[in-house]
Amino acid sequence: GAVVSQHPSWVICKSGTSVKIECRSLDFQATTMFWYRQFPKQSLMLMATSNEGSKATYEQGVEKDKFLINHASLTLSTLTVTSAHPEDSSFYICSAQGQGLSYEQYFGPGTRLTVT
Amino acid sequence: KQEVTQIPAALSVPEGENLVLNCSFTDSAIYNLQWFRQDPGKGLTSLLLIQSSQREQTSGRLNASLDKSSGRSTLYIAASQPGDSATYLCAGNFNKFYFGSGTKLNVKP
């Protein structure tokens, strides 16, 4: 149980285009999902917290107009990188927090974005 | 802002050796701490989750401890194997997860 999927697993896009990444909790409901970014040889940095039915909360330094997050249901959150630039190339990982008291996070396999 | 620190940044050991990875955090108001493994170019594999009310958790050859008062957690790996080679990340849950920078482990055959 507690499986989180991401789609696509990798994507290459041209500079100036937008890319949407989906994060789904497959066998549980997640009221809260998190989006992280990982640059090569670095750790994961929290970008934003996504709550179902409300606006996402962005970490300091993350442009909310560039990284659009939508959490329309208890099993799906999307991250759209708008007007992507080469510096947005990174590994994007989502996680979903299960309901209950454990507060454990379940991570998706990640999406590698390359902007040319 | 909470900070999570991991030392050492890299570790190379011969197969069969027992080893300890360290994780420290600055805020004792932690909900839980999770240890992950990440293979190159891959996502995260959760290894152990320790709730703030717990002192340690064990899974197979892995044992993780948590000391909230000192802001420290350790991951103990017994009888290391080459397949254990990966980057190990700890993450503290302070209502948001903050990750350490990781320890890159190489177990030599």
mmCIF file of C-alpha atoms in Angstrom:
data_model
loop_
_atom_site.group_PDB
_atom_site.id
_atom_site.type_symbol
_atom_site.label_atom_id
_atom_site.label_comp_id
_atom_site.label_asym_id
_atom_site.label_seq_id
_atom_site.Cartn_x
_atom_site.Cartn_y
_atom_site.Cartn_z
ATOM 1 C CA GLY A 1 0.000 0.000 0.000
ATOM 2 C CA ALA A 2 0.846 3.729 0.073
ATOM 3 C CA VAL A 3 2.031 4.063 -3.505
ATOM 4 C CA VAL A 4 2.620 7.429 -5.126
ATOM 5 C CA SER A 5 3.107 7.759 -8.853
ATOM 6 C CA GLN A 6 4.441 10.586 -10.961
ATOM 7 C CA HIS A 7 3.949 11.259 -14.623
ATOM 8 C CA PRO A 8 5.928 11.734 -16.712
ATOM 9 C CA SER A 9 9.082 10.116 -15.362
ATOM 10 C CA TRP A 10 11.186 12.289 -17.632
ATOM 11 C CA VAL A 11 10.497 15.130 -20.019
ATOM 12 C CA ILE A 12 12.516 17.285 -22.363
ATOM 13 C CA CYS A 13 11.065 20.597 -23.411
ATOM 14 C CA LYS A 14 12.165 23.718 -25.180
ATOM 15 C CA SER A 15 12.842 26.956 -23.393
ATOM 16 C CA GLY A 16 9.718 29.062 -23.054
ATOM 17 C CA THR A 17 7.248 26.200 -23.015
ATOM 18 C CA SER A 18 5.250 24.920 -20.047
ATOM 19 C CA VAL A 19 5.390 21.458 -18.556
ATOM 20 C CA LYS A 20 2.875 19.760 -16.278
ATOM 21 C CA ILE A 21 3.888 17.054 -13.826
ATOM 22 C CA GLU A 22 1.277 14.884 -12.135
ATOM 23 C CA CYS A 23 1.515 13.312 -8.703
ATOM 24 C CA ARG A 24 -1.035 10.684 -7.710
ATOM 25 C CA SER A 25 -1.624 8.726 -4.548
ATOM 26 C CA LEU A 26 -2.809 5.398 -5.888
ATOM 27 C CA ASP A 27 -4.233 3.608 -2.884
ATOM 28 C CA PHE A 28 -4.823 6.251 -0.261
ATOM 29 C CA GLN A 29 -6.188 9.731 0.076
ATOM 30 C CA ALA A 30 -3.761 12.546 0.673
ATOM 31 C CA THR A 31 -5.000 15.856 1.947
ATOM 32 C CA THR A 32 -1.476 17.207 1.781
ATOM 33 C CA MET A 33 1.128 16.773 -0.901
ATOM 34 C CA PHE A 34 4.582 18.261 -1.119
ATOM 35 C CA TRP A 35 6.745 19.201 -4.069
ATOM 36 C CA TYR A 36 10.521 19.049 -3.926
ATOM 37 C CA ARG A 37 13.305 19.911 -6.314
ATOM 38 C CA GLN A 38 16.694 18.258 -6.401
ATOM 39 C CA PHE A 39 19.627 19.649 -8.335
ATOM 40 C CA PRO A 40 22.488 17.321 -9.279
ATOM 41 C CA LYS A 41 24.476 16.112 -6.289
ATOM 42 C CA GLN A 42 22.345 18.145 -3.927
ATOM 43 C CA SER A 43 19.648 17.252 -1.466
ATOM 44 C CA LEU A 44 15.936 17.774 -1.805
ATOM 45 C CA MET A 45 14.569 21.244 -1.290
ATOM 46 C CA LEU A 46 10.941 21.742 -0.405
ATOM 47 C CA MET A 47 9.254 23.973 -2.959
ATOM 48 C CA ALA A 48 5.673 24.056 -1.792
ATOM 49 C CA THR A 49 2.997 22.407 0.284
ATOM 50 C CA SER A 50 -0.187 21.563 -1.554
ATOM 51 C CA ASN A 51 -3.460 21.160 0.318
ATOM 52 C CA GLU A 52 -6.532 19.743 -1.340
ATOM 53 C CA GLY A 53 -9.020 22.437 -2.233
ATOM 54 C CA SER A 54 -6.875 25.383 -1.214
ATOM 55 C CA LYS A 55 -3.961 27.400 -2.475
ATOM 56 C CA ALA A 56 -0.481 25.993 -2.172
ATOM 57 C CA THR A 57 1.992 27.396 0.302
ATOM 58 C CA TYR A 58 5.314 28.203 -1.304
ATOM 59 C CA GLU A 59 8.705 28.220 0.376
ATOM 60 C CA GLN A 60 10.744 31.371 0.404
ATOM 61 C CA GLY A 61 12.430 32.017 -2.909
ATOM 62 C CA VAL A 62 10.072 29.853 -4.971
ATOM 63 C CA GLU A 63 8.136 31.805 -7.580
ATOM 64 C CA LYS A 64 4.488 30.869 -7.290
ATOM 65 C CA ASP A 65 3.664 32.305 -10.711
ATOM 66 C CA LYS A 66 6.304 30.143 -12.298
ATOM 67 C CA PHE A 67 5.547 26.923 -10.463
ATOM 68 C CA LEU A 68 1.788 26.526 -10.499
ATOM 69 C CA ILE A 69 0.415 23.915 -8.149
ATOM 70 C CA ASN A 70 -3.094 22.532 -8.251
ATOM 71 C CA HIS A 71 -4.453 19.978 -5.788
ATOM 72 C CA ALA A 72 -7.920 19.413 -7.137
ATOM 73 C CA SER A 73 -8.638 16.071 -5.509
ATOM 74 C CA LEU A 74 -7.484 13.911 -2.630
ATOM 75 C CA THR A 75 -5.417 11.779 -4.974
ATOM 76 C CA LEU A 76 -3.958 14.233 -7.492
ATOM 77 C CA SER A 77 -1.674 17.230 -7.363
ATOM 78 C CA THR A 78 -0.083 18.839 -10.392
ATOM 79 C CA LEU A 79 2.963 21.046 -10.774
ATOM 80 C CA THR A 80 3.180 23.186 -13.892
ATOM 81 C CA VAL A 81 6.496 24.786 -14.727
ATOM 82 C CA THR A 82 5.554 27.787 -16.812
ATOM 83 C CA SER A 83 7.852 29.405 -19.370
ATOM 84 C CA ALA A 84 10.565 26.928 -18.526
ATOM 85 C CA HIS A 85 14.209 27.923 -18.761
ATOM 86 C CA PRO A 86 17.342 25.770 -18.727
ATOM 87 C CA GLU A 87 17.935 26.652 -15.075
ATOM 88 C CA ASP A 88 14.631 24.936 -14.253
ATOM 89 C CA SER A 89 16.159 21.640 -15.334
ATOM 90 C CA SER A 90 16.055 19.475 -12.250
ATOM 91 C CA PHE A 91 14.641 16.367 -10.630
ATOM 92 C CA TYR A 92 11.165 17.077 -9.249
ATOM 93 C CA ILE A 93 9.767 14.761 -6.597
ATOM 94 C CA CYS A 94 6.390 14.821 -4.944
ATOM 95 C CA SER A 95 5.268 13.230 -1.730
ATOM 96 C CA ALA A 96 1.896 12.558 -0.218
ATOM 97 C CA GLN A 97 1.072 12.555 3.435
ATOM 98 C CA GLY A 98 -1.353 9.871 4.453
ATOM 99 C CA GLN A 99 -4.283 10.565 6.682
ATOM 100 C CA GLY A 100 -3.838 9.457 10.237
ATOM 101 C CA LEU A 101 -1.413 10.170 12.987
ATOM 102 C CA SER A 102 1.818 8.801 11.615
ATOM 103 C CA TYR A 103 2.515 11.813 9.381
ATOM 104 C CA GLU A 104 4.607 9.573 7.209
ATOM 105 C CA GLN A 105 5.328 10.798 3.743
ATOM 106 C CA TYR A 106 5.259 8.576 0.694
ATOM 107 C CA PHE A 107 7.372 9.671 -2.208
ATOM 108 C CA GLY A 108 6.837 9.417 -5.904
ATOM 109 C CA PRO A 109 9.618 8.152 -8.175
ATOM 110 C CA GLY A 110 10.426 11.643 -9.438
ATOM 111 C CA THR A 111 10.330 13.463 -12.767
ATOM 112 C CA ARG A 112 13.505 14.523 -14.504
ATOM 113 C CA LEU A 113 12.963 17.754 -16.412
ATOM 114 C CA THR A 114 15.452 18.929 -19.010
ATOM 115 C CA VAL A 115 14.895 22.299 -20.624
ATOM 116 C CA THR A 116 16.858 22.906 -23.813
ATOM 117 C CA LYS B 1 14.129 27.804 9.584
ATOM 118 C CA GLN B 2 14.928 24.289 10.687
ATOM 119 C CA GLU B 3 18.256 22.873 9.625
ATOM 120 C CA VAL B 4 19.066 19.230 9.130
ATOM 121 C CA THR B 5 22.711 18.260 8.870
ATOM 122 C CA GLN B 6 24.291 14.958 7.951
ATOM 123 C CA ILE B 7 27.824 13.797 8.552
ATOM 124 C CA PRO B 8 29.897 12.437 7.045
ATOM 125 C CA ALA B 9 29.180 13.613 3.518
ATOM 126 C CA ALA B 10 30.799 10.480 2.145
ATOM 127 C CA LEU B 11 31.887 7.181 3.613
ATOM 128 C CA SER B 12 33.756 4.251 2.132
ATOM 129 C CA VAL B 13 33.956 0.977 4.035
ATOM 130 C CA PRO B 14 34.904 -2.617 3.290
ATOM 131 C CA GLU B 15 32.143 -5.170 2.998
ATOM 132 C CA GLY B 16 31.008 -6.647 6.294
ATOM 133 C CA GLU B 17 31.754 -3.605 8.400
ATOM 134 C CA ASN B 18 29.174 -2.086 10.737
ATOM 135 C CA LEU B 19 28.687 1.627 10.263
ATOM 136 C CA VAL B 20 26.828 4.628 11.645
ATOM 137 C CA LEU B 21 25.421 7.570 9.759
ATOM 138 C CA ASN B 22 24.615 10.738 11.652
ATOM 139 C CA CYS B 23 21.834 13.261 11.316
ATOM 140 C CA SER B 24 21.310 16.336 13.475
ATOM 141 C CA PHE B 25 18.540 18.905 13.586
ATOM 142 C CA THR B 26 18.119 22.250 15.250
ATOM 143 C CA ASP B 27 14.492 22.115 16.396
ATOM 144 C CA SER B 28 13.353 19.631 19.014
ATOM 145 C CA ALA B 29 9.703 20.182 18.005
ATOM 146 C CA ILE B 30 9.907 17.367 15.531
ATOM 147 C CA TYR B 31 6.954 15.157 14.591
ATOM 148 C CA ASN B 32 9.052 12.358 13.204
ATOM 149 C CA LEU B 33 12.242 11.624 11.342
ATOM 150 C CA GLN B 34 12.565 9.484 8.281
ATOM 151 C CA TRP B 35 15.614 7.834 6.727
ATOM 152 C CA PHE B 36 15.733 7.296 2.978
ATOM 153 C CA ARG B 37 17.984 5.683 0.466
ATOM 154 C CA GLN B 38 18.541 7.166 -2.971
ATOM 155 C CA ASP B 39 20.315 5.384 -5.769
ATOM 156 C CA PRO B 40 21.924 7.491 -8.540
ATOM 157 C CA GLY B 41 19.308 9.068 -10.794
ATOM 158 C CA LYS B 42 16.483 7.448 -8.873
ATOM 159 C CA GLY B 43 13.804 8.473 -6.427
ATOM 160 C CA LEU B 44 13.667 7.891 -2.695
ATOM 161 C CA THR B 45 13.182 4.614 -0.895
ATOM 162 C CA SER B 46 11.911 4.975 2.644
ATOM 163 C CA LEU B 47 13.941 2.905 5.099
ATOM 164 C CA LEU B 48 12.724 3.764 8.567
ATOM 165 C CA LEU B 49 10.352 6.216 10.190
ATOM 166 C CA ILE B 50 10.759 7.166 13.840
ATOM 167 C CA GLN B 51 7.967 9.005 15.574
ATOM 168 C CA SER B 52 8.860 11.698 18.097
ATOM 169 C CA SER B 53 7.608 9.446 20.892
ATOM 170 C CA GLN B 54 9.928 6.608 19.866
ATOM 171 C CA ARG B 55 13.597 6.067 20.580
ATOM 172 C CA GLU B 56 14.450 3.676 17.805
ATOM 173 C CA GLN B 57 13.192 1.575 14.943
ATOM 174 C CA THR B 58 14.653 -1.542 13.403
ATOM 175 C CA SER B 59 14.284 -3.177 10.024
ATOM 176 C CA GLY B 60 16.541 -6.061 9.169
ATOM 177 C CA ARG B 61 20.149 -4.890 9.317
ATOM 178 C CA LEU B 62 19.088 -1.286 9.851
ATOM 179 C CA ASN B 63 18.514 0.422 13.164
ATOM 180 C CA ALA B 64 17.649 4.074 13.529
ATOM 181 C CA SER B 65 17.590 6.024 16.768
ATOM 182 C CA LEU B 66 16.148 9.386 17.675
ATOM 183 C CA ASP B 67 17.130 11.684 20.526
ATOM 184 C CA LYS B 68 14.960 14.783 20.426
ATOM 185 C CA SER B 69 16.654 16.492 23.352
ATOM 186 C CA SER B 70 20.036 16.459 21.665
ATOM 187 C CA GLY B 71 18.631 16.894 18.165
ATOM 188 C CA ARG B 72 20.263 13.782 16.795
ATOM 189 C CA SER B 73 19.412 10.650 14.896
ATOM 190 C CA THR B 74 21.660 7.826 13.817
ATOM 191 C CA LEU B 75 21.264 5.110 11.235
ATOM 192 C CA TYR B 76 23.174 1.964 12.049
ATOM 193 C CA ILE B 77 23.866 -0.501 9.260
ATOM 194 C CA ALA B 78 25.093 -3.905 10.331
ATOM 195 C CA ALA B 79 27.248 -6.171 8.208
ATOM 196 C CA SER B 80 27.334 -3.813 5.253
ATOM 197 C CA GLN B 81 27.078 -5.188 1.732
ATOM 198 C CA PRO B 82 28.024 -3.723 -1.679
ATOM 199 C CA GLY B 83 24.311 -3.453 -2.425
ATOM 200 C CA ASP B 84 24.030 -0.950 0.412
ATOM 201 C CA SER B 85 26.030 1.551 -1.651
ATOM 202 C CA ALA B 86 23.801 4.590 -2.178
ATOM 203 C CA THR B 87 23.146 8.040 -0.777
ATOM 204 C CA TYR B 88 21.331 8.031 2.543
ATOM 205 C CA LEU B 89 19.140 10.978 3.412
ATOM 206 C CA CYS B 90 17.482 11.868 6.670
ATOM 207 C CA ALA B 91 14.489 14.162 6.784
ATOM 208 C CA GLY B 92 12.912 15.779 9.804
ATOM 209 C CA ASN B 93 9.192 16.457 9.841
ATOM 210 C CA PHE B 94 8.502 19.809 11.512
ATOM 211 C CA ASN B 95 5.077 19.960 9.882
ATOM 212 C CA LYS B 96 7.173 20.239 6.753
ATOM 213 C CA PHE B 97 9.972 17.955 5.780
ATOM 214 C CA TYR B 98 13.511 19.273 5.743
ATOM 215 C CA PHE B 99 16.199 17.079 4.279
ATOM 216 C CA GLY B 100 19.813 16.710 5.176
ATOM 217 C CA SER B 101 22.400 16.892 2.427
ATOM 218 C CA GLY B 102 22.971 13.148 2.528
ATOM 219 C CA THR B 103 25.774 10.691 3.146
ATOM 220 C CA LYS B 104 27.138 8.931 0.088
ATOM 221 C CA LEU B 105 28.033 5.396 1.130
ATOM 222 C CA ASN B 106 30.333 3.118 -0.823
ATOM 223 C CA VAL B 107 30.719 -0.450 0.394
ATOM 224 C CA LYS B 108 33.710 -2.095 -1.243
ATOM 225 C CA PRO B 109 33.593 -5.819 -2.029
#
